[in-house]
Amino acid sequence: MPQPNRRPVLASLALLAALASPGAPVQAQPAWPSQPIRLIVPFSAGVSDTIARLVGTEMSKSLGQPIVVENKAGAGGNIGSEACARATPDGYTICLGTISSHAINPAITPKMPYDVARDFAPITQLAAQPNAIAVANDMPARSLAELIAVLKEKPGDTAFGTSGVGTSVHLAGALFMQMTGTRIEHVPYRGSGQVTTALMTGELPMAFDNLSSVLPFAREGKFRILGVTTLQRSPAAPDIPAVAETVPGFESLSWHGVFAPAKVPPAIIARLHKEAVAALASPGVASRFQELGITPVGNTPEEFGRFVASETARWGEVARRAKIQLD
């Protein structure tokens, strides 16, 4: 009976032994990043998309790899955020997160597809921007104090528009009612563009929206802004009073940050943080942020994580008191 040929087996064993020996060359893993990085934006075109593309383009220059922005909208930011949370934690998928997707949604969504604290590694907060209270030109109130008086005189007779249920501007309106003792009917639209159009045509008497969305129209006299929702006046609009000047302590900021899936190696998180902070300081990003009324932040991953936790607790309480819940 012919004997089996053992030469290929012996040769393979010899090769394995050679590779295992101390002097054998080891194939090194390619340095990160060695391929394009995907940056998921869980919303369609708008401020979030603008911030992601501005910062991503600048980061690409120093990383030596393109950062490809992918808009994956739906479910108030949950669809794109879940895709990021479930991605391979190799540093080649990161995402933009906002006050909605990473702080408000956990409080108003009965069945969240991800856990912010468990499924994400915070990298840095990129930006903060105030919201604004805007009114149609035919609204008789010329100041925030006058507006509150009108709202208290006829509770529930006035409506305010926002870009959707559970958005940061919806919660800003809820907080405003809680702090002023007023009652205003909420009218959700499908986006900021519809809100501004409704204000210009007089369909809406008032609205809560991002300052960057309403400021250009207000400057053109299409409607008026009675207050910005920072504790102090915004450098982008120093002539517009802060709501806190009339309602002490009122603050409602929309924010954006960058996250990675949990378990991305710390060295990659550190590199992404370094390049994101450098991008925020670049002249192009800084000047564009100033035009939009956006404040760059650039805190550490640890600081950003604590900030997200505090925002989740704060807005969760506002949502519970207002009984805001998504179906």
Short mmCIF file of C-alpha atoms in Angstrom, two decimals:
data_model
loop_
_atom_site.label_atom_id
_atom_site.label_comp_id
_atom_site.label_asym_id
_atom_site.label_seq_id
_atom_site.Cartn_x
_atom_site.Cartn_y
_atom_site.Cartn_z
CA MET A 1 0.00 0.00 0.00
CA PRO A 2 1.59 3.35 -1.03
CA GLN A 3 2.72 5.59 1.81
CA PRO A 4 1.38 9.15 1.95
CA ASN A 5 3.75 11.88 0.85
CA ARG A 6 4.70 13.74 4.06
CA ARG A 7 6.96 16.30 2.38
CA PRO A 8 4.33 19.08 2.08
CA VAL A 9 3.35 18.58 5.73
CA LEU A 10 6.96 18.65 6.89
CA ALA A 11 7.61 21.74 4.79
CA SER A 12 4.64 23.53 6.34
CA LEU A 13 5.80 22.63 9.84
CA ALA A 14 9.26 23.92 9.06
CA LEU A 15 7.80 27.20 7.78
CA LEU A 16 5.69 27.65 10.92
CA ALA A 17 8.70 26.96 13.10
CA ALA A 18 10.73 29.53 11.20
CA LEU A 19 8.03 32.17 11.58
CA ALA A 20 7.78 31.46 15.29
CA SER A 21 11.51 31.80 15.87
CA PRO A 22 12.75 35.05 17.46
CA GLY A 23 14.64 36.10 14.38
CA ALA A 24 11.75 35.64 11.95
CA PRO A 25 10.34 38.79 10.31
CA VAL A 26 6.78 39.65 11.45
CA GLN A 27 4.37 41.36 9.06
CA ALA A 28 3.46 44.69 10.72
CA GLN A 29 -0.12 45.94 10.81
CA PRO A 30 -0.62 49.04 8.64
CA ALA A 31 -0.52 52.27 10.62
CA TRP A 32 -3.89 53.84 11.32
CA PRO A 33 -5.38 55.36 9.26
CA SER A 34 -4.58 53.41 6.13
CA GLN A 35 -7.96 53.84 4.44
CA PRO A 36 -10.79 56.40 4.27
CA ILE A 37 -12.79 57.10 7.43
CA ARG A 38 -16.59 57.14 7.34
CA LEU A 39 -18.27 59.96 9.28
CA ILE A 40 -21.97 59.19 9.73
CA VAL A 41 -24.27 62.20 10.10
CA PRO A 42 -27.63 60.93 11.40
CA PHE A 43 -29.53 63.79 9.76
CA SER A 44 -30.11 65.15 6.27
CA ALA A 45 -28.64 68.39 4.96
CA GLY A 46 -28.56 71.21 7.49
CA VAL A 47 -26.39 72.59 10.28
CA SER A 48 -25.23 69.13 11.41
CA ASP A 49 -24.13 68.26 7.88
CA THR A 50 -22.34 71.60 7.50
CA ILE A 51 -20.39 71.13 10.73
CA ALA A 52 -19.42 67.56 9.83
CA ARG A 53 -18.15 68.51 6.38
CA LEU A 54 -16.24 71.57 7.60
CA VAL A 55 -14.45 69.69 10.38
CA GLY A 56 -14.07 66.47 8.41
CA THR A 57 -12.41 68.19 5.47
CA GLU A 58 -9.88 69.86 7.76
CA MET A 59 -9.15 66.63 9.66
CA SER A 60 -8.54 64.79 6.39
CA LYS A 61 -5.56 67.03 5.64
CA SER A 62 -3.62 66.01 8.74
CA LEU A 63 -4.80 62.39 8.85
CA GLY A 64 -3.71 61.76 5.28
CA GLN A 65 -6.96 59.95 4.49
CA PRO A 66 -10.30 61.32 3.32
CA ILE A 67 -13.16 61.54 5.80
CA VAL A 68 -16.26 60.59 3.85
CA VAL A 69 -19.48 62.07 5.23
CA GLU A 70 -22.46 59.73 4.99
CA ASN A 71 -25.92 61.14 5.73
CA LYS A 72 -28.03 58.43 7.33
CA ALA A 73 -31.17 60.21 8.51
CA GLY A 74 -34.25 58.91 10.25
CA ALA A 75 -35.94 58.39 13.62
CA GLY A 76 -34.63 61.66 15.04
CA GLY A 77 -31.02 60.62 14.54
CA ASN A 78 -31.41 57.09 15.91
CA ILE A 79 -30.88 55.23 12.61
CA GLY A 80 -27.49 56.75 11.81
CA SER A 81 -26.37 56.66 15.44
CA GLU A 82 -27.23 52.96 15.71
CA ALA A 83 -25.22 52.27 12.55
CA CYS A 84 -22.24 53.94 14.20
CA ALA A 85 -22.71 52.06 17.48
CA ARG A 86 -22.82 48.71 15.66
CA ALA A 87 -19.84 49.41 13.38
CA THR A 88 -16.53 47.56 13.76
CA PRO A 89 -14.53 49.43 16.43
CA ASP A 90 -11.44 49.93 14.27
CA GLY A 91 -11.54 53.72 13.96
CA TYR A 92 -12.79 53.70 10.37
CA THR A 93 -16.37 54.58 11.32
CA ILE A 94 -17.20 57.56 13.52
CA CYS A 95 -20.31 59.69 13.79
CA LEU A 96 -21.64 63.11 14.57
CA GLY A 97 -23.87 63.16 17.62
CA THR A 98 -26.17 65.94 18.78
CA ILE A 99 -28.25 66.92 21.78
CA SER A 100 -31.13 65.10 20.08
CA SER A 101 -29.45 61.81 19.21
CA HIS A 102 -27.30 61.49 22.34
CA ALA A 103 -29.20 63.30 25.13
CA ILE A 104 -32.89 63.86 24.38
CA ASN A 105 -33.84 60.70 22.46
CA PRO A 106 -33.05 58.33 25.36
CA ALA A 107 -35.65 60.18 27.45
CA ILE A 108 -38.45 60.29 24.87
CA THR A 109 -38.00 57.06 22.90
CA PRO A 110 -39.56 53.98 24.55
CA LYS A 111 -37.27 51.46 22.83
CA MET A 112 -33.87 52.95 22.09
CA PRO A 113 -31.70 50.93 19.66
CA TYR A 114 -28.51 51.90 21.50
CA ASP A 115 -27.24 52.96 24.91
CA VAL A 116 -25.23 56.17 24.72
CA ALA A 117 -23.01 55.42 27.74
CA ARG A 118 -22.39 51.79 26.77
CA ASP A 119 -22.18 51.85 22.97
CA PHE A 120 -20.15 55.00 22.22
CA ALA A 121 -16.71 56.40 22.95
CA PRO A 122 -16.91 60.22 23.15
CA ILE A 123 -14.15 62.04 21.26
CA THR A 124 -14.92 65.75 21.62
CA GLN A 125 -17.71 68.28 21.55
CA LEU A 126 -17.27 70.22 18.34
CA ALA A 127 -19.75 73.03 18.67
CA ALA A 128 -22.48 74.75 20.61
CA GLN A 129 -25.02 77.16 19.23
CA PRO A 130 -27.93 79.01 20.77
CA ASN A 131 -31.51 78.58 19.79
CA ALA A 132 -33.70 81.63 19.29
CA ILE A 133 -37.26 82.77 19.87
CA ALA A 134 -38.57 84.32 16.67
CA VAL A 135 -41.94 85.96 16.04
CA ALA A 136 -43.84 86.97 12.93
CA ASN A 137 -43.81 90.64 12.03
CA ASP A 138 -47.51 91.00 12.89
CA MET A 139 -46.97 89.75 16.46
CA PRO A 140 -47.73 92.78 18.68
CA ALA A 141 -45.08 91.89 21.30
CA ARG A 142 -41.88 93.84 20.69
CA SER A 143 -39.88 92.33 23.55
CA LEU A 144 -39.69 89.05 25.41
CA ALA A 145 -41.42 90.55 28.46
CA GLU A 146 -44.28 91.71 26.25
CA LEU A 147 -44.47 88.27 24.62
CA ILE A 148 -44.76 86.55 28.02
CA ALA A 149 -47.54 88.98 28.97
CA VAL A 150 -49.45 88.16 25.76
CA LEU A 151 -49.03 84.43 26.35
CA LYS A 152 -50.25 84.67 29.94
CA GLU A 153 -53.24 86.81 28.97
CA LYS A 154 -54.57 84.11 26.62
CA PRO A 155 -53.11 80.71 27.64
CA GLY A 156 -53.04 78.19 24.81
CA ASP A 157 -54.19 80.65 22.13
CA THR A 158 -50.72 81.05 20.61
CA ALA A 159 -48.80 78.36 18.73
CA PHE A 160 -45.06 77.91 18.38
CA GLY A 161 -43.42 76.02 15.55
CA THR A 162 -40.33 73.81 15.63
CA SER A 163 -38.50 71.47 13.30
CA GLY A 164 -40.07 68.41 14.91
CA VAL A 165 -41.25 66.54 17.99
CA GLY A 166 -38.45 65.80 20.43
CA THR A 167 -35.93 68.14 18.83
CA SER A 168 -33.76 70.44 20.91
CA VAL A 169 -35.95 73.39 19.92
CA HIS A 170 -39.10 71.52 20.98
CA LEU A 171 -37.51 70.91 24.39
CA ALA A 172 -36.45 74.58 24.49
CA GLY A 173 -40.08 75.55 24.07
CA ALA A 174 -41.10 73.13 26.82
CA LEU A 175 -38.47 74.57 29.17
CA PHE A 176 -39.63 78.10 28.34
CA MET A 177 -43.20 77.24 29.31
CA GLN A 178 -42.05 75.57 32.52
CA MET A 179 -39.95 78.56 33.56
CA THR A 180 -42.46 81.27 32.59
CA GLY A 181 -45.71 79.59 33.58
CA THR A 182 -47.11 80.01 30.07
CA ARG A 183 -48.98 77.58 27.82
CA ILE A 184 -48.27 77.56 24.07
CA GLU A 185 -49.46 75.01 21.52
CA HIS A 186 -46.64 73.12 19.78
CA VAL A 187 -46.82 72.77 15.99
CA PRO A 188 -44.11 70.43 14.64
CA TYR A 189 -42.87 70.88 11.06
CA ARG A 190 -40.65 68.62 8.99
CA GLY A 191 -37.65 70.89 9.12
CA SER A 192 -36.33 74.34 9.83
CA GLY A 193 -37.02 75.54 6.29
CA GLN A 194 -40.76 75.01 6.73
CA VAL A 195 -40.67 76.83 10.06
CA THR A 196 -39.02 79.94 8.64
CA THR A 197 -41.42 79.96 5.69
CA ALA A 198 -44.41 79.75 8.06
CA LEU A 199 -43.05 82.67 10.08
CA MET A 200 -42.50 84.79 6.98
CA THR A 201 -46.03 84.16 5.64
CA GLY A 202 -47.68 84.73 9.02
CA GLU A 203 -48.88 81.13 9.23
CA LEU A 204 -47.00 80.89 12.53
CA PRO A 205 -46.98 83.61 15.20
CA MET A 206 -43.76 82.38 16.86
CA ALA A 207 -41.10 79.67 16.71
CA PHE A 208 -38.12 78.19 18.46
CA ASP A 209 -35.26 77.44 16.05
CA ASN A 210 -31.48 77.39 15.80
CA LEU A 211 -30.07 80.90 15.70
CA SER A 212 -28.10 80.13 12.53
CA SER A 213 -31.32 79.14 10.75
CA VAL A 214 -33.34 82.26 11.59
CA LEU A 215 -30.75 85.02 11.88
CA PRO A 216 -30.27 85.66 8.12
CA PHE A 217 -34.04 86.07 7.61
CA ALA A 218 -34.39 88.31 10.64
CA ARG A 219 -31.58 90.49 9.33
CA GLU A 220 -33.60 90.89 6.13
CA GLY A 221 -36.67 91.96 8.12
CA LYS A 222 -38.71 88.84 7.26
CA PHE A 223 -39.54 88.32 10.97
CA ARG A 224 -38.10 89.32 14.34
CA ILE A 225 -35.95 87.55 16.95
CA LEU A 226 -36.86 88.47 20.51
CA GLY A 227 -34.19 86.49 22.31
CA VAL A 228 -31.30 84.05 22.03
CA THR A 229 -31.19 81.15 24.45
CA THR A 230 -27.71 81.62 25.88
CA LEU A 231 -27.06 83.04 29.35
CA GLN A 232 -25.27 85.97 27.69
CA ARG A 233 -25.80 87.59 24.32
CA SER A 234 -24.38 85.81 21.31
CA PRO A 235 -21.29 87.35 19.66
CA ALA A 236 -23.01 86.63 16.34
CA ALA A 237 -25.95 88.86 17.31
CA PRO A 238 -24.97 91.15 20.20
CA ASP A 239 -27.95 93.41 19.52
CA ILE A 240 -30.43 90.63 20.36
CA PRO A 241 -31.11 90.15 24.10
CA ALA A 242 -30.49 86.84 25.82
CA VAL A 243 -33.66 85.18 27.08
CA ALA A 244 -31.94 84.96 30.48
CA GLU A 245 -32.10 88.75 30.75
CA THR A 246 -35.87 88.35 31.16
CA VAL A 247 -36.10 84.73 32.39
CA PRO A 248 -33.08 84.32 34.73
CA GLY A 249 -31.21 81.07 34.25
CA PHE A 250 -32.87 80.12 30.97
CA GLU A 251 -30.41 78.34 28.68
CA SER A 252 -30.94 76.04 25.73
CA LEU A 253 -28.03 75.20 23.45
CA SER A 254 -27.92 72.88 20.50
CA TRP A 255 -24.62 71.01 20.42
CA HIS A 256 -22.68 68.70 18.14
CA GLY A 257 -19.90 66.28 18.95
CA VAL A 258 -18.04 63.39 17.44
CA PHE A 259 -18.26 59.83 18.74
CA ALA A 260 -16.75 56.47 17.89
CA PRO A 261 -18.13 53.02 18.59
CA ALA A 262 -17.22 51.72 22.04
CA LYS A 263 -13.99 49.69 22.25
CA VAL A 264 -12.13 51.70 19.61
CA PRO A 265 -8.49 51.60 20.80
CA PRO A 266 -7.57 54.54 23.07
CA ALA A 267 -4.67 55.54 20.81
CA ILE A 268 -7.07 56.05 17.90
CA ILE A 269 -9.49 58.04 20.09
CA ALA A 270 -6.57 60.24 21.16
CA ARG A 271 -5.52 60.85 17.55
CA LEU A 272 -9.05 61.66 16.43
CA HIS A 273 -9.42 64.05 19.35
CA LYS A 274 -6.15 65.79 18.52
CA GLU A 275 -7.08 66.30 14.87
CA ALA A 276 -10.65 67.40 15.61
CA VAL A 277 -9.46 70.06 18.06
CA ALA A 278 -6.86 71.25 15.55
CA ALA A 279 -9.56 71.46 12.87
CA LEU A 280 -11.71 73.66 15.09
CA ALA A 281 -8.80 76.09 15.47
CA SER A 282 -8.13 76.31 11.72
CA PRO A 283 -8.95 79.72 10.17
CA GLY A 284 -11.45 78.31 7.67
CA VAL A 285 -13.53 76.45 10.24
CA ALA A 286 -13.30 79.24 12.83
CA SER A 287 -14.48 81.94 10.43
CA ARG A 288 -17.35 79.84 9.08
CA PHE A 289 -18.49 78.97 12.61
CA GLN A 290 -18.49 82.67 13.48
CA GLU A 291 -20.66 83.45 10.45
CA LEU A 292 -23.16 80.81 11.58
CA GLY A 293 -23.20 81.94 15.20
CA ILE A 294 -21.61 78.67 16.32
CA THR A 295 -19.09 78.46 19.18
CA PRO A 296 -16.28 75.88 18.81
CA VAL A 297 -15.59 73.77 21.91
CA GLY A 298 -12.95 71.02 21.61
CA ASN A 299 -13.03 69.53 25.13
CA THR A 300 -11.38 66.26 26.17
CA PRO A 301 -13.12 62.88 25.69
CA GLU A 302 -13.62 62.65 29.47
CA GLU A 303 -15.09 66.14 29.69
CA PHE A 304 -17.35 65.48 26.75
CA GLY A 305 -18.58 62.22 28.31
CA ARG A 306 -19.50 64.00 31.55
CA PHE A 307 -21.22 66.77 29.58
CA VAL A 308 -23.36 64.28 27.63
CA ALA A 309 -24.38 62.56 30.88
CA SER A 310 -25.42 65.87 32.45
CA GLU A 311 -27.37 66.91 29.35
CA THR A 312 -29.17 63.56 29.29
CA ALA A 313 -30.28 64.03 32.90
CA ARG A 314 -31.29 67.68 32.42
CA TRP A 315 -33.35 67.30 29.25
CA GLY A 316 -34.78 64.00 30.40
CA GLU A 317 -36.35 65.83 33.33
CA VAL A 318 -37.74 68.57 31.04
CA ALA A 319 -39.24 65.93 28.73
CA ARG A 320 -40.82 64.01 31.61
CA ARG A 321 -42.40 67.15 33.08
CA ALA A 322 -43.74 68.10 29.64
CA LYS A 323 -44.86 64.50 28.97
CA ILE A 324 -43.02 64.46 25.63
CA GLN A 325 -42.85 60.94 24.23
CA LEU A 326 -42.33 59.58 20.74
CA ASP A 327 -44.61 56.80 19.49
#
